[in-house]
């Protein structure tokens, strides 16, 4: 049975009706429990203000879920800027475990805004299925006089129960698909926007991210080779955040060419907001690995933009060796890009076994 108790009957309301008022609903459905999982990772939505004025995640998932009737997974209590690839590996496993359950209709993840879009993109790739997955958070802390977290949670609950498959960010009254999501403002309550992105997201079986560290290095006027050279000693791959249509300085281009000769997998992207920017999923079967003999030849100048389709194969090989995105047979590189608004922000990047 389902009993609907109208808000006009709250004159002598017991405690559960007061709870309905807090939800801001005109009616409250009693006896019809929703089958939602809430995975708490921390973030501003779970923060309270400590003595020195800083925000610290102290609020549990159970406290956050008190008004939305969800089964809670207490995953982490972190500022999202501190989330690691190992944390993402574990989160992906937990989300897939929840979505595989027949009694779960939707999954909500409370998350900090600093890296929410990176986590959303990882889930989009590794957690494909029919169960809605909704990330939400807050710009204002749990103990703020006018918090935005409760509304965002209610909206996330509604979306998670909609039955719409996919991974979404529900924030500030907006629904943003994971693919193309970007945080566009530090403090505005409508923190996220959706970029134009072509094609479909690759759906991959979960692979561990942590064992394959990828460094994301921006190109900028006067950029040298120091960062690329330093990354060669420890990274499994590089993502070059190039300028314009894929350009970089001569020194940086030569460092990238050296890294390619070492067998380091690389991917790159452009930085213009008005372009169709997509995930860079590149393989080098067309040309094969760089020629080892190239190490004895003089260094070529840096790449100058994107060659036309009519570029001869020899020049295409030289371009690849100078720093455009390239890979090696049997290995794939994944990296998503964004435009230059605010300071450049890195995207999720990893190397996946073929």
XYZ file of C-alpha atoms in Angstrom:
354
model
C 0.000 0.000 0.000
C 1.054 3.578 -0.603
C -0.250 6.383 1.566
C 0.020 9.964 0.319
C -0.155 12.568 3.042
C -0.844 16.064 1.756
C 1.058 19.062 3.110
C -2.259 20.627 4.275
C -2.465 17.954 6.999
C 0.687 19.066 8.819
C -1.049 20.945 11.678
C -0.371 18.207 14.210
C 2.274 16.418 12.172
C 4.538 13.742 13.637
C 8.281 13.742 13.028
C 8.203 12.011 9.642
C 5.905 14.744 8.289
C 8.304 17.422 9.499
C 10.926 15.589 7.477
C 8.679 15.868 4.433
C 8.479 19.624 4.967
C 12.262 19.795 4.994
C 12.253 18.089 1.603
C 10.168 20.989 0.331
C 7.637 18.580 -1.186
C 3.920 19.280 -1.477
C 3.295 15.639 -0.673
C 5.255 12.855 0.925
C 4.960 9.224 -0.112
C 5.117 6.904 2.850
C 5.629 3.182 2.510
C 7.106 3.291 -1.006
C 10.825 3.122 -0.419
C 13.122 4.134 -3.275
C 15.928 1.812 -4.288
C 18.825 4.233 -4.517
C 22.456 3.900 -3.550
C 24.345 6.979 -2.379
C 28.143 6.786 -2.493
C 29.736 9.510 -0.381
C 33.224 10.707 -1.344
C 33.431 14.005 0.563
C 33.640 17.411 -1.102
C 32.192 20.773 -0.093
C 28.722 19.267 0.229
C 30.091 17.298 3.207
C 32.236 20.103 4.658
C 31.873 22.116 7.817
C 33.850 25.181 8.852
C 36.607 24.627 11.415
C 38.124 27.134 13.796
C 40.619 28.638 11.331
C 37.857 29.215 8.769
C 38.799 26.407 6.402
C 36.355 23.777 5.164
C 36.911 20.152 6.168
C 34.830 17.123 5.057
C 33.225 15.944 8.300
C 29.647 15.074 7.305
C 28.886 11.416 6.641
C 26.940 10.023 3.745
C 24.258 8.886 6.177
C 23.730 12.497 7.253
C 23.540 13.669 3.650
C 21.118 10.891 2.713
C 18.774 11.462 5.656
C 16.192 13.159 3.438
C 16.416 11.116 0.244
C 15.896 7.504 1.399
C 19.045 5.954 -0.034
C 21.292 3.073 0.911
C 24.623 4.657 1.818
C 28.159 3.609 0.945
C 30.660 5.568 3.051
C 33.458 5.592 0.480
C 35.744 8.526 1.341
C 35.778 11.910 3.077
C 38.092 13.834 0.758
C 38.567 17.151 -0.912
C 38.187 16.061 -4.548
C 41.508 17.653 -5.469
C 43.082 14.892 -3.351
C 41.408 11.960 -5.117
C 43.972 9.622 -6.668
C 43.811 7.159 -9.553
C 43.770 4.383 -6.964
C 40.668 5.990 -5.434
C 39.089 6.125 -8.897
C 39.861 2.444 -9.470
C 38.060 1.550 -6.252
C 35.153 3.917 -6.945
C 34.608 2.407 -10.397
C 34.461 -1.051 -8.800
C 31.975 0.108 -6.150
C 29.728 1.791 -8.740
C 29.736 -1.304 -10.950
C 28.896 -3.425 -7.927
C 25.893 -1.217 -7.139
C 24.603 -0.989 -10.705
C 24.788 -4.770 -11.050
C 22.221 -5.173 -8.266
C 18.659 -5.831 -9.396
C 17.264 -3.922 -6.405
C 19.094 -0.649 -7.214
C 17.316 1.770 -9.562
C 19.933 4.504 -9.534
C 23.255 5.589 -8.037
C 24.040 9.026 -6.598
C 27.634 10.048 -5.897
C 28.328 13.046 -3.687
C 31.617 14.551 -4.826
C 33.742 17.672 -4.676
C 33.553 19.992 -7.669
C 37.315 20.284 -8.282
C 37.544 16.942 -10.071
C 33.884 16.029 -10.512
C 34.035 16.082 -14.304
C 37.106 13.825 -14.368
C 35.370 11.266 -12.168
C 32.214 11.549 -14.277
C 34.202 10.858 -17.441
C 35.905 7.828 -15.892
C 32.521 6.422 -14.890
C 31.134 7.147 -18.357
C 33.882 5.000 -19.877
C 34.063 2.160 -17.377
C 30.529 1.935 -15.948
C 28.308 1.601 -19.014
C 24.864 0.186 -18.331
C 21.186 0.947 -17.951
C 21.304 2.286 -14.396
C 21.418 6.096 -14.028
C 24.593 7.348 -12.335
C 24.365 10.913 -11.041
C 27.154 12.984 -9.504
C 26.328 16.019 -7.431
C 27.898 18.254 -4.822
C 27.810 21.830 -3.597
C 29.527 25.177 -3.837
C 28.566 26.038 -0.261
C 29.389 24.013 2.817
C 26.957 21.866 4.798
C 26.850 24.450 7.605
C 26.447 27.492 5.313
C 23.397 29.659 6.175
C 22.070 29.061 2.645
C 23.540 25.739 1.444
C 22.984 24.587 -2.127
C 23.734 20.947 -1.369
C 20.223 19.892 -0.254
C 18.611 21.136 -3.463
C 21.294 19.499 -5.590
C 20.739 16.214 -3.748
C 16.987 16.349 -4.285
C 17.504 17.064 -7.970
C 20.036 14.214 -8.205
C 17.534 11.876 -6.555
C 14.872 12.792 -9.109
C 17.266 12.190 -12.014
C 18.528 8.901 -10.549
C 14.933 7.656 -10.349
C 14.101 8.756 -13.890
C 15.395 5.538 -15.434
C 17.476 7.491 -17.967
C 20.671 5.488 -18.530
C 24.024 7.219 -18.505
C 26.353 9.230 -16.292
C 25.356 12.797 -15.447
C 26.273 15.746 -13.283
C 23.204 17.297 -11.666
C 24.142 20.678 -10.287
C 22.588 24.131 -9.913
C 19.355 23.042 -11.553
C 21.188 21.769 -14.630
C 21.717 18.257 -15.970
C 25.076 17.886 -17.711
C 26.115 14.664 -19.474
C 29.483 13.385 -18.293
C 30.977 13.606 -21.760
C 31.747 17.278 -22.341
C 31.141 18.405 -18.753
C 33.397 21.154 -17.447
C 33.517 23.254 -14.314
C 33.310 26.781 -15.654
C 33.205 28.870 -12.464
C 34.837 28.652 -9.046
C 31.913 29.841 -6.910
C 28.793 30.271 -9.072
C 25.987 27.932 -8.036
C 25.719 26.898 -11.688
C 29.265 25.670 -11.664
C 29.225 23.360 -14.697
C 28.640 23.663 -18.397
C 28.459 21.232 -21.293
C 30.955 21.523 -24.158
C 30.251 20.435 -27.712
C 31.913 17.081 -28.226
C 31.533 14.818 -31.271
C 31.316 11.065 -31.541
C 30.482 8.565 -28.838
C 32.383 7.724 -25.691
C 34.393 4.498 -25.920
C 32.935 1.880 -23.595
C 35.736 -0.145 -22.070
C 36.005 -2.929 -19.580
C 37.395 -1.641 -16.269
C 41.165 -1.543 -16.275
C 43.292 -0.341 -13.352
C 44.331 3.283 -13.790
C 46.799 3.606 -10.922
C 49.556 1.370 -12.392
C 49.706 3.538 -15.523
C 50.569 7.115 -14.496
C 50.166 9.667 -17.266
C 51.547 13.189 -16.979
C 49.574 16.043 -18.559
C 51.931 18.796 -19.705
C 50.772 22.157 -21.107
C 52.543 23.907 -23.948
C 52.933 27.675 -23.589
C 55.049 30.431 -25.134
C 58.669 29.725 -24.247
C 58.026 26.230 -22.914
C 61.249 24.231 -22.766
C 61.939 20.532 -22.499
C 62.368 20.267 -18.722
C 58.883 18.940 -17.902
C 58.841 16.445 -20.770
C 62.319 15.172 -19.884
C 61.356 14.807 -16.215
C 58.205 12.853 -17.097
C 60.149 10.394 -19.263
C 61.680 8.780 -16.174
C 58.424 7.781 -14.462
C 55.370 8.190 -16.701
C 53.715 5.476 -18.769
C 52.523 8.127 -21.197
C 52.138 11.840 -21.825
C 49.263 14.079 -22.771
C 50.505 17.291 -24.383
C 48.123 20.206 -23.940
C 49.208 21.949 -27.115
C 48.520 25.491 -28.260
C 46.222 26.511 -31.099
C 45.809 23.699 -33.601
C 48.425 21.497 -31.922
C 51.582 23.640 -31.737
C 54.447 23.826 -29.259
C 57.883 25.410 -29.009
C 60.932 23.985 -30.780
C 62.576 22.812 -27.560
C 59.404 21.142 -26.329
C 58.844 19.505 -29.717
C 62.347 18.048 -29.703
C 61.803 16.701 -26.172
C 58.568 15.072 -27.306
C 60.378 13.504 -30.284
C 63.010 12.095 -27.910
C 60.279 10.686 -25.668
C 58.660 9.003 -28.662
C 61.968 7.395 -29.581
C 62.109 6.051 -26.025
C 58.761 4.342 -26.667
C 56.707 6.678 -24.470
C 53.111 6.804 -25.654
C 51.738 10.282 -26.290
C 48.487 12.019 -27.130
C 47.758 15.669 -27.741
C 44.911 18.080 -28.282
C 44.010 21.625 -29.254
C 42.952 24.399 -26.910
C 40.241 26.307 -28.799
C 36.764 26.475 -27.276
C 35.089 26.938 -30.668
C 36.386 23.620 -32.018
C 34.814 20.221 -31.683
C 37.004 18.777 -28.948
C 36.783 15.073 -28.280
C 38.502 12.253 -26.459
C 41.804 11.488 -28.177
C 41.879 7.777 -28.802
C 44.811 7.250 -31.127
C 46.802 4.310 -32.390
C 49.879 4.223 -34.576
C 49.218 1.131 -36.681
C 49.354 3.348 -39.793
C 53.024 4.225 -39.456
C 54.372 1.848 -36.820
C 56.775 2.827 -34.023
C 59.325 5.603 -34.530
C 62.446 4.681 -36.463
C 65.304 4.030 -33.969
C 67.752 5.380 -36.530
C 66.047 8.753 -36.244
C 67.993 9.372 -33.037
C 71.161 9.907 -35.125
C 69.540 12.483 -37.387
C 69.505 16.208 -36.587
C 66.488 17.366 -34.608
C 63.646 18.688 -36.749
C 61.903 21.996 -36.027
C 58.742 22.009 -33.930
C 55.383 21.153 -35.521
C 53.445 24.018 -37.093
C 49.757 23.220 -36.960
C 47.707 20.457 -38.503
C 48.824 19.189 -41.943
C 46.272 18.742 -44.718
C 45.098 15.310 -45.812
C 47.405 15.545 -48.837
C 50.547 15.631 -46.676
C 53.005 12.983 -47.969
C 53.514 9.936 -45.728
C 57.157 10.864 -45.027
C 56.158 14.267 -43.675
C 53.352 12.721 -41.639
C 55.882 10.395 -39.996
C 58.171 13.327 -39.246
C 55.260 15.278 -37.795
C 54.341 12.373 -35.530
C 57.916 12.110 -34.310
C 58.028 15.853 -33.561
C 55.225 15.857 -31.065
C 51.743 15.438 -32.507
C 49.659 12.728 -30.905
C 51.045 9.299 -31.652
C 51.087 5.840 -30.138
C 52.485 2.363 -30.683
C 50.815 -0.867 -31.805
C 49.126 -2.742 -28.992
C 48.680 0.298 -26.766
C 45.944 2.901 -26.580
C 46.005 6.339 -25.008
C 42.937 8.066 -23.631
C 42.772 11.784 -22.866
C 40.003 14.359 -22.863
C 40.563 18.051 -23.443
C 39.103 21.357 -22.557
C 39.326 24.965 -23.599
C 41.410 27.758 -22.111
C 38.832 29.469 -19.911
C 40.305 30.273 -16.486
C 43.654 28.516 -16.160
C 44.220 25.335 -18.172
C 42.871 22.293 -16.334
C 44.089 18.782 -16.916
C 41.768 15.983 -17.942
C 41.720 12.350 -17.020
C 44.494 10.556 -18.892
C 45.659 7.006 -18.714
C 47.236 4.226 -20.735
C 45.151 1.127 -21.226
C 46.374 -2.294 -22.352
C 44.931 -3.254 -25.717
